[in-house]
Coordinates of C-alpha atoms in Angstrom, one line a residue:
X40 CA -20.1 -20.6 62.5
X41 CA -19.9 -21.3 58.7
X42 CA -22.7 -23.4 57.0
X43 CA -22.8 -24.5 53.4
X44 CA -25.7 -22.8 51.8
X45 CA -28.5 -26.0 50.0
X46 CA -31.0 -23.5 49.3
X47 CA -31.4 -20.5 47.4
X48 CA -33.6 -18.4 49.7
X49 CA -30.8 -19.1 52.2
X50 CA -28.9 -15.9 50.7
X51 CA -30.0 -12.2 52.0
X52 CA -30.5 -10.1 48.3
X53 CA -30.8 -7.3 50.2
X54 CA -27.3 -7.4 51.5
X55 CA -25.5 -8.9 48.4
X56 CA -27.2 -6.3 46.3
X57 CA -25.1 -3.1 48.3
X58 CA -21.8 -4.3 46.6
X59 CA -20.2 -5.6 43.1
X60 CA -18.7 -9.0 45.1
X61 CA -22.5 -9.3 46.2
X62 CA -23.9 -9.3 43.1
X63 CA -21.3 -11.5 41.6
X64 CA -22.6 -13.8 44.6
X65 CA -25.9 -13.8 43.5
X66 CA -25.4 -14.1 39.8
X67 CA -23.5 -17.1 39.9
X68 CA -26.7 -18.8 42.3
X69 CA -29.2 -17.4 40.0
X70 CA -26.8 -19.5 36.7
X71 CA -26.1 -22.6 38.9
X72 CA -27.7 -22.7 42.0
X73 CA -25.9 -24.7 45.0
X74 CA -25.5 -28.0 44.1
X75 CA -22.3 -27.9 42.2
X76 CA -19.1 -29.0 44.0
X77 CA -17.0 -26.4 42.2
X78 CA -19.7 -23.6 42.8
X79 CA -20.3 -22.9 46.7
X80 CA -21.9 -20.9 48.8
X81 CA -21.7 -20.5 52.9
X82 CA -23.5 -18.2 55.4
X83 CA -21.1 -17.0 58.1
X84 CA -22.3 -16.0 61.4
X85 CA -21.1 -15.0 64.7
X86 CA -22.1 -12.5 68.0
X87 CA -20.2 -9.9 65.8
X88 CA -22.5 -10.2 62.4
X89 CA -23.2 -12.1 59.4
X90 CA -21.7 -12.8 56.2
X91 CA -21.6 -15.2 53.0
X92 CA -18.5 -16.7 51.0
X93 CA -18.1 -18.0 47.6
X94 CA -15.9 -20.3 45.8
X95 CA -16.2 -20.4 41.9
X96 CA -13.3 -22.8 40.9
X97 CA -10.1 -21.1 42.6
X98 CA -11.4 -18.0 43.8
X99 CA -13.3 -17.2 47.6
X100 CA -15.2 -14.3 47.7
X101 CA -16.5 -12.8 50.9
X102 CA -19.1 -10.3 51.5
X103 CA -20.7 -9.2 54.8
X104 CA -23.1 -6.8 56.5
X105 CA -20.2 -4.8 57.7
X106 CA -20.3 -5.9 61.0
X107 CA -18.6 -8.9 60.8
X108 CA -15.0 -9.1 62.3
X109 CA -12.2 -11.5 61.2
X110 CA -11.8 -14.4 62.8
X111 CA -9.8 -17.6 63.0
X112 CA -12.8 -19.8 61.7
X113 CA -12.3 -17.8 58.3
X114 CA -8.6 -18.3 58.4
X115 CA -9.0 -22.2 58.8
X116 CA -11.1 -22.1 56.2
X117 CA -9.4 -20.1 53.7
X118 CA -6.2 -22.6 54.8
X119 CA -8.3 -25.3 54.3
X120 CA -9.4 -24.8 50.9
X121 CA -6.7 -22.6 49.9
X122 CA -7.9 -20.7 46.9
X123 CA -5.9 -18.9 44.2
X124 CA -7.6 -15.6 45.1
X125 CA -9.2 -14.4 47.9
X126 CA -11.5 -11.0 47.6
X127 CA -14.5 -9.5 48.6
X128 CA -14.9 -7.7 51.9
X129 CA -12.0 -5.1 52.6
X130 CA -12.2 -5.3 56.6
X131 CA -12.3 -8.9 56.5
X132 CA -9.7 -9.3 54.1
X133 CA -7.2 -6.9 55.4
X134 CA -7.8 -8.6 59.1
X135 CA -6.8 -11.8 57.9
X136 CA -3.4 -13.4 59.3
X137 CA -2.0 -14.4 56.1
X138 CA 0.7 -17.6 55.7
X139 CA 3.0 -17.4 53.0
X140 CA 1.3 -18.7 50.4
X141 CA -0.6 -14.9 50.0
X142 CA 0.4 -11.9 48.9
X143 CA -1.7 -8.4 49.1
X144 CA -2.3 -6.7 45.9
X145 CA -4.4 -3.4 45.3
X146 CA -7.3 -3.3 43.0
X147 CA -9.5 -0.2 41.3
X148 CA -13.0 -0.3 41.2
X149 CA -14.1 2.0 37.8
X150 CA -17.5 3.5 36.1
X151 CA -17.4 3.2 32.5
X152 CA -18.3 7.0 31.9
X153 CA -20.1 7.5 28.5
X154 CA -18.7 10.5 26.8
X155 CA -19.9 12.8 23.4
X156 CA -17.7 10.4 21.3
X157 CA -19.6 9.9 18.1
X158 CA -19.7 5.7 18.4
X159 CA -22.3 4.8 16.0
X160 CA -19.8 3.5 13.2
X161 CA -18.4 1.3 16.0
X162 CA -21.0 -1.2 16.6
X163 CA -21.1 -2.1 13.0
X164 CA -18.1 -3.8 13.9
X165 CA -19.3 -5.5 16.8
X166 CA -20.4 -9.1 17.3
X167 CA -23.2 -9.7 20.0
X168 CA -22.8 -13.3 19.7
X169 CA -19.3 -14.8 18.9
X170 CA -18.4 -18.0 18.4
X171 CA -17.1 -18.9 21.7
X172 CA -13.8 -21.1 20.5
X173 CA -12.7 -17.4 18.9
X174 CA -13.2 -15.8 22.0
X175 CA -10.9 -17.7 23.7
X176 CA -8.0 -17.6 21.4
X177 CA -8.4 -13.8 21.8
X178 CA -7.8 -14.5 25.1
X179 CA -5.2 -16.7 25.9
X180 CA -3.1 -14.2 23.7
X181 CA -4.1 -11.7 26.7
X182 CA -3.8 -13.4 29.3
X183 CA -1.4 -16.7 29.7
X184 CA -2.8 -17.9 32.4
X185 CA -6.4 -18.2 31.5
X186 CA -8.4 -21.9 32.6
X187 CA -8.1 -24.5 30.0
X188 CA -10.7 -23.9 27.2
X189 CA -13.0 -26.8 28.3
X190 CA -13.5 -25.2 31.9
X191 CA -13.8 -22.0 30.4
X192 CA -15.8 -22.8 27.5
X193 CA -18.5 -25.4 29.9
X194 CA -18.7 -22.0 32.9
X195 CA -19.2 -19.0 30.2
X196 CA -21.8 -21.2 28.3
X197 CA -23.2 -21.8 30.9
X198 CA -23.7 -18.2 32.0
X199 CA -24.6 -17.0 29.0
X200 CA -27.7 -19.4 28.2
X201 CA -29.6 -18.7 31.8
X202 CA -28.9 -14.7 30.7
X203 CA -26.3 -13.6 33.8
X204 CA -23.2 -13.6 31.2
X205 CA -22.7 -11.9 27.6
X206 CA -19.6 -12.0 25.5
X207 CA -18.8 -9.5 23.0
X208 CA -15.9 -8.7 20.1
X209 CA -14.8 -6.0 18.1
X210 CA -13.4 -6.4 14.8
X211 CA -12.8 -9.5 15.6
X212 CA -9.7 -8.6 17.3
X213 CA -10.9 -7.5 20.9
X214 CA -13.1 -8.9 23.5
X215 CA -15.1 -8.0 26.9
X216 CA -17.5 -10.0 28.8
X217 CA -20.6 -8.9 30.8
X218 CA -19.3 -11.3 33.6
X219 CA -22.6 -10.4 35.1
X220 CA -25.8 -8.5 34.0
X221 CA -28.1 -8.0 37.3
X222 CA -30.5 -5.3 37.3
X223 CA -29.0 -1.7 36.8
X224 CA -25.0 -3.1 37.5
X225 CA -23.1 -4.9 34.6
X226 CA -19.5 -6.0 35.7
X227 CA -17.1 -5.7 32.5
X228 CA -14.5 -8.3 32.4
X229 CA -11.8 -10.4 30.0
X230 CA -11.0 -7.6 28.3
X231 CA -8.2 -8.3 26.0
X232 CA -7.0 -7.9 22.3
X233 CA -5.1 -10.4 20.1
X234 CA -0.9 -9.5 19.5
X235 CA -1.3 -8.6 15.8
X236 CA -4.0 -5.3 16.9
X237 CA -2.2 -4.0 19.4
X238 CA -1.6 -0.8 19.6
X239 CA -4.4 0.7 16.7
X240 CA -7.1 1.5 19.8
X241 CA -9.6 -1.2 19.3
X242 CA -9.5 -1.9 23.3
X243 CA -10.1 2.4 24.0
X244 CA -12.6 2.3 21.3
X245 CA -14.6 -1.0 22.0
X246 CA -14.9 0.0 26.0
X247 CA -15.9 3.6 24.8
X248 CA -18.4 1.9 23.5
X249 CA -19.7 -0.4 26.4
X250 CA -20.0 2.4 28.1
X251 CA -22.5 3.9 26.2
X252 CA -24.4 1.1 25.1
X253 CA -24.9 0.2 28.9
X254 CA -26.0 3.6 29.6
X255 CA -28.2 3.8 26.8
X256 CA -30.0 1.0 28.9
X257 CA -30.3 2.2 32.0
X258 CA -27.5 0.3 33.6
X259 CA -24.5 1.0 35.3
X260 CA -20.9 -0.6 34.1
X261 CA -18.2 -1.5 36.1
X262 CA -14.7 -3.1 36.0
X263 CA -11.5 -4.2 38.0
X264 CA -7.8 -3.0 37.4
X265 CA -4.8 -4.2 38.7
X266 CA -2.2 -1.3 39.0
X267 CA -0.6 -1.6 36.2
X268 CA -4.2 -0.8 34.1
X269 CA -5.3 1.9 36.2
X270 CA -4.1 4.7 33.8
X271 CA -5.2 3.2 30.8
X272 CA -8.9 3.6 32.2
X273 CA -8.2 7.1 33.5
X274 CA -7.1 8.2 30.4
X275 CA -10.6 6.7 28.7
X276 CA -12.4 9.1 31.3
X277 CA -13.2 6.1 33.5
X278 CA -14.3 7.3 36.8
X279 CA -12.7 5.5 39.9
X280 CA -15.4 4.7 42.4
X281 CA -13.3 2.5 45.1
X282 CA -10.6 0.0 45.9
X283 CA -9.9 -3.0 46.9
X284 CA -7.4 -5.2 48.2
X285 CA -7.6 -8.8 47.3
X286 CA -5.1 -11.7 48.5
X287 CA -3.5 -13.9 45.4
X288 CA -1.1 -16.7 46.1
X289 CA 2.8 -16.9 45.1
X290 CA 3.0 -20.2 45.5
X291 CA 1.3 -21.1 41.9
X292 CA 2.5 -19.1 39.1
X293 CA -0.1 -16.7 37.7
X294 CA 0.5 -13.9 35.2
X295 CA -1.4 -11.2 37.6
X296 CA 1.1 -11.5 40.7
X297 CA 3.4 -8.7 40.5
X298 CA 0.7 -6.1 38.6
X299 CA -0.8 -4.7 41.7
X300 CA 1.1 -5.8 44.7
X301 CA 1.2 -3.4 47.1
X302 CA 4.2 -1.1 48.0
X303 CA 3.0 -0.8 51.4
X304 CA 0.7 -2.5 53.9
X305 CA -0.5 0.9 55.0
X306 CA -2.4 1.3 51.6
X307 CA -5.4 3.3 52.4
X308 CA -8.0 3.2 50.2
X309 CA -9.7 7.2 48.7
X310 CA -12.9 7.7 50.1
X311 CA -15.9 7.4 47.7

């Protein structure tokens, strides 16, 4: 049975807590709460376990207590509301009979490793509270296919004030967001540089540095790559601590599609 979530309380911290999608869960409760239409949450629950989904404008996330088996009542749903993206839990996702409109693509989970680079002289150069409409020009020069700036600029706001979000620059040239802040886990995201610094190393530099300004407060920081990013975090010193597979649509153009499809539906994800 799925139920739409009306109260907080209704959500088991515990459970969300164990994983990244989890926390994301939670963070966007804790900034919003459930009485937006374009922000909402559902318990699932059947003899096989229990589980909760999330959809933030275009995208489902599902998370679970690892018991939870696929079923057809997610399917419907999923083909009901027919989000851009679909991620969250791996056994759930990869049991899902998918229609045309999905595609699978791979995903790399990675700790932002702090290393002996002297960073000091880098932070001079960073701004802990940008003006927001510069932000998104960075951007949209990043990626194409980013939400108009009224959506974008109304949700980060939004985060930011009630202390789940932070956005950050460097030289005024490259960004990264804290696209949540729970506890001991940050989740680095919208990390992009504008055409005209490309290629000097501000992106290498400024994550080098989120790393160890992270650290230096007893928090852990994460982020998600697509395939064809993977070796541009190795080569940082990035740790890989899982994978994913998430399911993106082909029927709407996006600029992600064909960066981590999968060559193979036999991908098996390295052990932890």
């Amino acid at each position: 049975m799925i139920k739409l979530i009306v109260h907080e309380d209704e959500l088991d911290s515990k459970l969300l807590n164990k994983t990244l999608s989890g926390k994301k869960m939670l963070s966007y409760m804790r900034a919003y709460g459930p009485n937006y239409k374009f922000c909402r949450f559902y318990k699932i629950e059947d003899e096989t376990g229990t589980g909760y989904m999330f959809i933030i404008n275009s995208t489902l996330i599902i998370c679970t207590d690892g018991c939870l088996e696929p079923s057809e009542e997610i399917e419907l749903f999923i083909n009901m509301n027919v989000p851009f993206r679909v991620e969250g839990d791996r056994h759930i996702i990869e049991g899902i009979k998918m229609n045309d409109r999905y595609q699978r693509l791979n995903r790399t989970i990675f700790e932002l490793i702090p290393d002996e680079t002297p960073l000091e002289s880098i932070e001079e150069y960073v701004d802990f509270n940008p003006d927001l409409p510069d932000v998104y020009q960075i951007l949209s020069e990043g990626f194409p296919n980013i939400s108009d700036f009224s959506l974008w600029y109304t949700d980060t706001s939004h985060r930011c004030r009630h202390g789940i979000s932070k956005v950050f620059t460097y030289r005024n040239s490259t960004t990264a967001s804290a696209v949540f802040d729970i506890g001991h886990t940050v989740l680095i995201g919208q990390v992009a540089t504008t055409s005209a610094a490309r290629g000097r190393g501000y992106a290498r530099e400024f994550l080098k540095w989120l790393a160890k300004f992270f650290n230096g407060l007893g928090k852990r920081a994460y982020l998600l790559a697509l395939d064809v990013r993977v070796s541009f975090y190795e080569e940082i010193g990035f740790k890989i601590v899982g994978r994913e597979i998430v399911l993106e649509r082909i029927d709407v153009k996006k600029e992600s599609q064909s960066k981590g499809r999968l060559e193979s539906e036999n991908f098996i994800c390295d052990s932890d």
